XYZ file of C-alpha atoms in Angstrom:
555
model
C -76.214 87.046 2.979
C -75.516 83.604 1.506
C -78.170 82.159 -0.784
C -79.557 78.798 0.233
C -79.981 75.997 -2.261
C -81.635 72.559 -2.372
C -79.306 69.853 -3.704
C -79.508 66.232 -4.826
C -76.404 64.038 -5.094
C -76.499 60.303 -5.932
C -73.476 58.388 -4.607
C -74.787 55.016 -5.793
C -77.790 53.635 -7.672
C -77.893 56.213 -10.475
C -76.447 54.649 -13.609
C -76.580 51.160 -12.099
C -79.078 48.861 -10.399
C -77.948 48.281 -6.827
C -75.771 50.028 -4.222
C -78.321 52.804 -3.615
C -77.224 55.941 -1.740
C -78.731 59.392 -2.362
C -77.879 62.652 -0.618
C -80.212 65.628 -0.242
C -79.118 68.932 1.219
C -80.336 72.443 1.960
C -78.432 75.555 2.956
C -75.671 77.886 1.744
C -73.357 76.525 -0.941
C -70.884 74.087 0.609
C -72.598 74.305 4.007
C -75.875 72.535 3.254
C -77.347 70.381 5.999
C -77.609 66.863 4.591
C -79.646 63.678 4.779
C -78.763 60.318 3.215
C -81.369 58.030 1.683
C -80.337 54.340 1.748
C -77.001 52.605 2.334
C -77.062 49.739 -0.146
C -74.633 47.173 -1.494
C -74.146 45.313 -4.723
C -72.641 41.888 -5.192
C -69.346 40.760 -6.740
C -68.720 38.334 -9.555
C -65.774 36.085 -10.245
C -64.883 37.817 -13.497
C -64.441 41.389 -12.289
C -64.228 41.170 -8.484
C -62.860 37.726 -7.536
C -62.749 37.042 -3.812
C -64.676 40.187 -2.882
C -67.558 39.725 -0.419
C -69.619 42.902 -0.929
C -69.388 46.167 -2.830
C -70.356 49.530 -1.286
C -70.667 53.026 -2.733
C -67.674 55.229 -1.968
C -68.756 57.418 0.948
C -65.578 59.525 1.095
C -67.310 62.807 0.195
C -70.066 62.256 2.729
C -67.609 61.107 5.390
C -65.608 64.291 4.827
C -68.846 66.226 5.418
C -70.355 64.061 8.145
C -70.548 67.042 10.515
C -73.291 68.309 8.165
C -75.177 64.967 8.025
C -78.434 65.122 9.980
C -79.864 61.630 9.425
C -79.967 58.438 7.365
C -83.300 57.125 6.036
C -83.691 53.529 4.820
C -86.579 53.003 2.407
C -86.833 49.200 2.607
C -85.045 45.999 3.572
C -83.563 44.854 0.264
C -79.790 44.466 0.389
C -79.216 47.087 -2.296
C -80.795 49.630 0.073
C -79.999 48.470 3.626
C -77.054 46.094 3.135
C -74.351 48.648 3.938
C -75.836 50.176 7.082
C -73.748 48.062 9.466
C -70.485 48.322 7.552
C -70.711 52.038 6.745
C -72.396 53.534 9.808
C -69.091 53.995 11.675
C -67.872 56.282 8.884
C -70.940 58.541 9.041
C -72.297 58.266 12.599
C -75.741 59.754 12.084
C -79.167 58.659 13.383
C -80.887 56.013 11.232
C -84.651 56.045 10.573
C -86.718 53.160 9.185
C -90.141 51.563 9.340
C -90.446 48.546 11.712
C -89.779 45.651 9.299
C -86.849 47.459 7.703
C -85.549 48.420 11.123
C -85.616 44.745 12.141
C -83.052 44.008 9.429
C -81.067 47.203 9.943
C -80.736 46.446 13.664
C -79.300 42.982 12.993
C -76.798 44.393 10.505
C -75.721 47.120 12.909
C -75.324 44.620 15.740
C -73.178 42.347 13.564
C -70.755 45.214 12.881
C -70.759 46.700 16.371
C -72.706 49.835 15.453
C -74.811 51.296 18.302
C -78.409 50.254 17.751
C -79.634 53.121 19.932
C -78.944 55.241 16.848
C -81.706 53.318 15.047
C -85.120 54.974 15.197
C -88.291 53.051 14.304
C -90.964 55.334 12.874
C -94.403 54.973 11.355
C -95.601 55.918 7.907
C -97.162 59.171 6.653
C -98.553 61.349 8.194
C -95.890 60.689 10.855
C -93.126 63.290 10.388
C -89.450 63.405 11.321
C -87.839 66.829 11.740
C -84.142 66.759 10.800
C -82.321 70.047 10.241
C -84.086 72.010 7.489
C -86.074 68.950 6.376
C -89.356 67.371 7.390
C -89.472 63.756 6.236
C -92.260 61.176 6.095
C -92.295 57.577 4.905
C -94.768 57.158 2.017
C -96.089 53.550 1.951
C -95.524 51.863 -1.414
C -96.015 48.392 -2.854
C -92.865 46.437 -3.652
C -91.579 42.870 -3.427
C -90.742 43.215 0.270
C -93.055 44.426 3.054
C -93.160 47.958 4.429
C -91.360 49.513 1.508
C -91.559 53.271 1.426
C -90.898 56.313 -0.612
C -89.961 59.521 1.151
C -91.787 62.821 1.296
C -89.016 65.342 1.879
C -90.186 68.867 2.632
C -87.651 71.689 2.437
C -87.893 75.498 2.449
C -87.602 75.296 -1.361
C -90.415 72.808 -1.818
C -91.439 69.170 -1.611
C -89.408 66.274 -3.004
C -90.954 62.835 -3.439
C -88.309 60.105 -3.544
C -90.222 57.001 -4.631
C -87.759 54.323 -3.571
C -88.479 50.996 -5.279
C -92.198 50.690 -5.986
C -94.958 49.225 -8.105
C -98.640 50.048 -8.446
C -100.318 47.047 -6.832
C -103.735 47.515 -5.265
C -103.949 43.824 -4.195
C -100.410 42.961 -3.055
C -101.345 39.917 -0.858
C -99.116 41.267 1.894
C -97.889 44.765 2.727
C -99.072 48.189 1.621
C -101.441 48.488 -1.333
C -101.037 51.308 -3.827
C -103.354 54.110 -2.713
C -103.844 56.649 -5.515
C -105.828 58.944 -3.229
C -102.931 59.089 -0.761
C -100.471 59.883 -3.553
C -102.811 62.602 -4.817
C -103.040 64.050 -1.303
C -99.244 64.163 -1.093
C -99.102 65.984 -4.428
C -101.983 68.407 -3.968
C -99.859 71.341 -2.735
C -97.243 70.799 -5.421
C -94.205 68.577 -5.906
C -90.963 70.350 -6.651
C -89.119 67.203 -7.756
C -90.051 63.575 -8.307
C -86.982 61.348 -7.883
C -88.270 58.130 -9.366
C -87.494 54.412 -9.790
C -86.593 53.665 -13.428
C -85.999 49.899 -13.375
C -88.872 48.799 -15.622
C -89.179 51.826 -17.902
C -88.720 49.557 -20.939
C -91.606 47.216 -19.935
C -94.532 48.352 -22.112
C -97.473 46.711 -20.305
C -98.923 47.773 -16.941
C -97.520 45.780 -14.020
C -99.470 42.795 -12.730
C -100.618 42.326 -9.161
C -99.067 39.820 -6.796
C -102.593 38.437 -6.350
C -102.530 37.038 -9.906
C -99.668 34.672 -9.065
C -101.366 32.627 -6.341
C -103.993 30.772 -8.397
C -101.423 29.746 -11.014
C -98.981 28.436 -8.413
C -101.740 26.545 -6.627
C -102.817 24.937 -9.898
C -99.228 23.920 -10.645
C -98.598 22.403 -7.223
C -101.794 20.332 -7.290
C -100.765 18.835 -10.637
C -97.338 17.590 -9.525
C -96.248 14.258 -8.125
C -93.084 13.828 -6.112
C -91.375 16.478 -4.047
C -91.638 20.139 -5.049
C -88.871 22.664 -4.407
C -89.750 26.302 -5.038
C -87.204 29.075 -5.056
C -87.756 32.822 -5.104
C -86.258 35.909 -3.515
C -86.237 35.268 0.230
C -87.216 38.893 0.788
C -90.433 38.484 -1.217
C -92.451 37.418 1.805
C -95.750 37.772 -0.041
C -94.541 35.195 -2.578
C -93.294 32.899 0.177
C -96.732 33.016 1.751
C -98.454 32.491 -1.608
C -96.383 29.361 -2.333
C -96.659 28.018 1.217
C -100.444 28.444 1.319
C -100.751 26.771 -2.089
C -98.709 23.849 -0.787
C -100.810 23.630 2.357
C -104.027 23.534 0.311
C -102.553 20.693 -1.725
C -101.943 18.730 1.476
C -98.195 19.230 1.590
C -95.977 20.004 4.572
C -93.820 23.115 4.244
C -90.058 23.197 4.793
C -87.816 26.267 4.757
C -84.275 25.686 3.483
C -81.676 28.423 3.748
C -80.835 30.947 6.437
C -82.202 33.962 4.531
C -85.537 32.212 3.993
C -85.919 31.440 7.690
C -84.741 34.900 8.719
C -87.236 36.720 6.485
C -90.173 34.642 7.685
C -89.140 35.169 11.310
C -88.764 38.925 10.775
C -92.206 39.085 9.170
C -93.754 37.248 12.098
C -91.863 39.270 14.738
C -93.011 42.574 13.252
C -96.602 41.399 12.803
C -96.538 41.709 9.019
C -96.672 38.019 8.230
C -99.834 36.486 9.668
C -101.316 33.022 9.121
C -98.171 31.600 7.541
C -98.539 27.808 7.333
C -96.759 25.767 9.977
C -93.309 24.693 8.834
C -91.501 21.503 9.727
C -87.729 21.151 10.240
C -85.632 19.496 7.499
C -84.826 16.510 9.717
C -88.554 15.666 9.979
C -88.976 16.051 6.216
C -86.466 13.275 5.592
C -88.902 10.773 7.078
C -91.975 11.891 5.126
C -93.334 10.684 1.756
C -91.887 12.838 -1.027
C -95.258 13.785 -2.522
C -96.221 15.295 0.846
C -93.448 17.899 0.769
C -93.122 21.447 -0.512
C -89.729 23.018 0.119
C -89.054 26.747 -0.076
C -85.341 27.168 -0.810
C -82.974 30.098 -1.173
C -80.897 30.536 -4.322
C -83.147 31.840 -7.107
C -80.200 33.778 -8.563
C -77.850 30.821 -8.835
C -75.843 31.617 -5.686
C -73.385 28.749 -5.244
C -73.766 28.419 -1.475
C -77.552 28.771 -1.359
C -79.880 25.831 -0.737
C -81.012 25.403 -4.353
C -77.449 25.179 -5.657
C -76.532 22.663 -2.969
C -79.547 20.539 -3.838
C -78.439 20.612 -7.482
C -75.085 19.124 -6.444
C -76.427 16.495 -4.031
C -77.962 16.493 -0.561
C -78.616 19.499 1.640
C -79.441 18.898 5.312
C -80.236 15.308 4.359
C -82.766 16.267 1.669
C -82.159 15.128 -1.897
C -84.101 15.732 -5.109
C -84.725 12.742 -7.371
C -86.129 11.949 -10.773
C -89.797 12.922 -10.988
C -89.479 15.822 -8.513
C -90.273 19.386 -9.596
C -88.278 22.605 -9.245
C -90.198 25.909 -9.527
C -88.350 29.161 -10.198
C -90.854 31.797 -9.014
C -88.532 34.694 -9.780
C -86.888 36.717 -12.499
C -83.199 36.190 -13.143
C -81.346 39.449 -12.518
C -79.130 40.404 -15.483
C -75.645 39.090 -14.832
C -76.830 35.990 -12.951
C -77.907 34.002 -16.008
C -74.870 31.734 -16.149
C -75.183 30.637 -12.523
C -78.890 29.929 -12.912
C -78.421 27.985 -16.164
C -75.680 25.893 -14.578
C -78.056 24.877 -11.780
C -80.914 24.171 -14.206
C -78.701 21.800 -16.178
C -77.550 20.022 -13.040
C -81.164 19.406 -12.045
C -82.053 18.330 -15.576
C -79.305 15.704 -15.455
C -81.020 14.260 -12.369
C -84.323 13.918 -14.243
C -85.998 16.708 -12.307
C -88.765 18.698 -14.014
C -88.075 22.433 -14.100
C -90.746 25.115 -14.240
C -89.571 28.700 -14.702
C -91.343 31.981 -15.331
C -90.857 32.031 -19.092
C -94.643 32.203 -19.515
C -95.090 34.959 -16.936
C -97.410 32.909 -14.721
C -95.348 32.418 -11.591
C -93.674 35.765 -10.966
C -94.489 39.468 -11.107
C -91.978 42.283 -10.823
C -91.711 44.570 -7.818
C -91.069 47.635 -9.982
C -93.390 49.960 -11.874
C -93.607 49.427 -15.631
C -93.695 52.235 -18.188
C -97.489 52.879 -18.056
C -97.311 52.848 -14.245
C -94.550 55.450 -14.276
C -96.662 57.611 -16.575
C -99.567 57.281 -14.163
C -97.382 58.430 -11.265
C -96.129 61.384 -13.316
C -99.751 62.342 -13.933
C -100.734 62.034 -10.250
C -97.694 63.892 -8.911
C -97.418 66.556 -11.639
C -93.882 67.427 -10.508
C -92.016 70.544 -11.627
C -89.042 68.340 -12.405
C -88.257 64.637 -12.800
C -84.969 63.016 -11.770
C -84.850 59.332 -12.742
C -82.889 57.065 -10.377
C -82.484 53.344 -9.638
C -81.454 52.235 -13.101
C -78.635 51.834 -15.558
C -77.869 54.839 -17.756
C -80.180 53.592 -20.512
C -83.039 53.364 -17.996
C -82.419 56.862 -16.674
C -82.213 58.321 -20.173
C -85.413 56.619 -21.321
C -87.250 57.724 -18.180
C -86.068 61.321 -18.656
C -87.322 61.241 -22.264
C -90.684 60.010 -20.958
C -90.908 62.989 -18.601
C -89.746 65.498 -21.200
C -92.409 64.271 -23.628
C -95.020 65.212 -21.010
C -93.551 68.662 -20.487
C -91.746 67.857 -17.223
C -88.255 69.322 -16.775
C -86.178 66.134 -16.681
C -82.484 65.346 -16.401
C -80.186 62.318 -16.409
C -78.119 62.538 -13.205
C -75.601 59.743 -12.595
C -73.499 59.014 -9.528
C -71.428 62.004 -8.497
C -73.502 64.615 -10.328
C -74.738 67.238 -7.883
C -77.940 69.029 -8.869
C -79.519 72.177 -7.569
C -83.297 71.784 -7.377
C -83.967 75.330 -6.187
C -84.871 76.856 -9.539
C -87.522 76.019 -12.111
C -85.435 73.214 -13.589
C -82.661 70.928 -12.289
C -79.200 72.408 -12.739
C -75.838 70.617 -12.525
C -73.739 72.561 -10.002
C -70.863 70.211 -9.179
C -69.267 66.844 -9.834
C -68.163 64.701 -6.890
C -65.689 61.861 -7.253
C -67.532 58.607 -6.633
C -66.708 54.955 -7.016
C -66.819 51.643 -5.230
C -65.417 50.192 -2.048
C -64.900 46.451 -1.692
C -65.418 44.391 1.432
C -62.577 41.893 1.113
C -62.723 39.597 4.104
C -62.813 41.981 7.058
C -61.216 44.917 5.258
C -62.738 47.677 3.151
C -60.522 48.486 0.179
C -60.871 51.041 -2.576
C -61.627 49.854 -6.088
C -58.548 51.759 -7.275
C -56.207 50.368 -4.598
C -54.982 47.658 -6.970
C -55.732 44.676 -4.731
C -58.454 43.177 -6.900
C -56.671 44.221 -10.094
C -53.574 42.270 -9.032
C -55.757 39.299 -8.104
C -57.321 39.297 -11.556
C -53.924 39.533 -13.232
C -52.654 36.546 -11.251
C -55.788 34.593 -12.133
C -55.407 35.391 -15.825
C -51.650 34.985 -16.169
C -50.467 32.700 -13.375
C -47.740 33.502 -10.870
C -44.024 32.805 -10.614
C -42.013 33.253 -7.408
C -38.262 33.714 -7.873
C -35.851 33.530 -4.943
C -32.206 34.637 -5.190
C -29.393 34.772 -2.624
C -26.568 37.345 -2.761
C -23.602 37.408 -0.368
C -21.913 40.350 1.340
C -19.529 40.747 -1.607
C -22.421 41.222 -4.046
C -21.882 37.794 -5.565
C -24.762 35.488 -6.457
C -24.913 32.408 -4.228
C -25.935 29.851 -6.810
C -28.667 30.274 -9.369
C -32.165 31.639 -8.669
C -34.845 29.017 -8.015
C -38.444 29.151 -9.109
C -41.908 28.123 -7.882
C -45.018 28.445 -10.057
C -48.743 28.719 -9.332
C -51.549 28.441 -11.842
C -49.247 27.547 -14.741
C -48.706 24.359 -16.783
C -45.974 22.019 -15.546
C -44.368 21.690 -18.994
C -43.306 24.374 -21.446
C -42.453 23.907 -25.115
C -39.833 21.182 -24.654
C -39.125 20.706 -20.948
C -40.577 21.285 -17.471
C -41.482 24.946 -17.103
C -39.582 25.428 -13.833
C -36.391 24.064 -15.408
C -36.753 26.317 -18.441
C -37.247 29.375 -16.250
C -34.348 28.546 -13.959
C -32.031 28.058 -16.930
C -33.015 31.432 -18.376
C -32.635 33.209 -15.025
C -29.234 31.620 -14.432
C -28.113 33.046 -17.764
C -29.438 36.499 -16.863
C -27.704 36.471 -13.457
C -24.490 35.248 -15.024
C -24.418 38.381 -17.170
C -25.046 40.763 -14.289
C -22.243 43.050 -13.217
C -21.410 43.515 -9.542
C -22.894 47.034 -9.649
C -26.246 45.579 -10.701
C -26.025 42.845 -8.047
C -25.514 45.520 -5.397
C -28.916 47.062 -6.199
C -31.904 44.968 -5.075
C -34.344 46.948 -7.201
C -32.248 46.443 -10.331
C -31.956 42.693 -9.670
C -35.703 42.347 -9.044
C -36.635 44.241 -12.192
C -34.196 42.285 -14.386
C -35.454 38.934 -13.119
C -39.104 39.983 -13.352
C -38.650 40.992 -16.982
C -36.808 37.747 -17.695
C -39.625 35.667 -16.162
C -42.313 37.417 -18.203
C -40.337 37.014 -21.427
C -39.495 33.380 -20.699
C -43.077 32.395 -19.835
C -44.264 34.126 -22.994
C -41.762 32.075 -25.003
C -42.543 28.793 -23.225
C -46.346 28.854 -22.772
C -47.601 31.977 -24.554
C -48.470 33.895 -21.371
C -46.617 36.623 -19.517
C -46.894 35.393 -15.953
C -46.961 37.717 -12.980
C -43.691 37.499 -11.093
C -42.620 38.089 -7.493
C -38.841 38.284 -6.997
C -37.364 37.814 -3.524
C -33.764 38.921 -3.113
C -32.110 37.802 0.129
C -28.718 39.058 1.219
C -26.446 37.103 3.534
C -24.264 39.056 5.921
C -21.213 37.852 7.810
């Protein structure tokens, strides 16, 4: 009789922050029944993924085993957890489960990509249970920077797993679920086989602060300002949006929402009953007619996104609204690593306009949505798991979190994307390695990271591009010299126009070609490509990418 095992396999989110996707399974080796936790995305940058729209985890292994996939659970509505559900559902075709606010966003994403929304199941929090294959799953309410976030209580024949999702320990979160230590203790009382735990803030040495501490500081700031105030934060942080809006209302200001994501999040909060008593907002066209010191604008773009409302305001007007000297810009957010350059560019553009900038350098106007090191230790103590598997973090975060668990006598392991663990024994054991990677959404198409499309795009951006066209007749004779077009290259080389220099060199190369070479398109293309790269290196110091088009004329 085959021996059953309990497995854990991260496909995204372990060894990186973003693109979360975690597989759990139970059953005989290679025949385990599976569930997937989260279908997240990460975002491209111009340096490494130019032109790409979104980045997904590679689901090839799971797609190959989709007949074993029982269900998909989404922990919360941040893009790095729910952003791929519409684009990837067709490849997996399993029922999706989420709490109401998260389901509101998942439904829209599924509709946009033509996925059947009847596969989306809205469920309540613990003690509500979902039976899927060998698993019983409940959503554990947690505090985070978006409402109705949840961990998962995953019960299997080999024991209980607690997958924390993204969380913090906030007993006064302003909006959403408060941290309930008694509930967590109840979940842990019969034993926790494995704690699979958020590692984002493991290097932050002080206990996390409550969202409630932000409100008084923001209110004080707003009351002290003249002119128009624009505040930007994560659109998904509805508690912060409400905090800022209420502070503006108390200061006698009218509230304006700028940016589609900002409006969508507020609407979703109101539709699901989470967001109550949000101040009345006025449309941007009405704001244009009001005194500037009567306005508080909540704008998207806290991470420097070029198309978001804040960036557009930094460049000029947006929907008829313009910031002027004496106005104030509040960044009520933390800049995610990698976004610093975009944010700094916007800050300088506002500074040039004479606009006063207030950021969170002093820690007054933002608190993190993730548990800090002492909070993680507190959770370890409450849960007392047999084993700890850090997730949601770069490798250094996972390693530090595992060391934290080991120091407390918990069997801990660093498991990155593609590393399959068995959790059936007394300690986690690596049992397989699965090939993982990234898939790019490029326009309407999903392409593999190793397909070469983005690599070629980067090479063209770095080196420029030369197109060479050559005509050959039916007797394998060149019809004139090749002609050249360039893109992304200087017009002039060392001593003459670049195109002329290249055409002269190519004419010489063709003139030396024998008829046997001219009869072989591949040989002609390779010879001209090499000549272009050598000539551009000589003329401008760069080996340009080259496309050679050989056309043959027939009688």
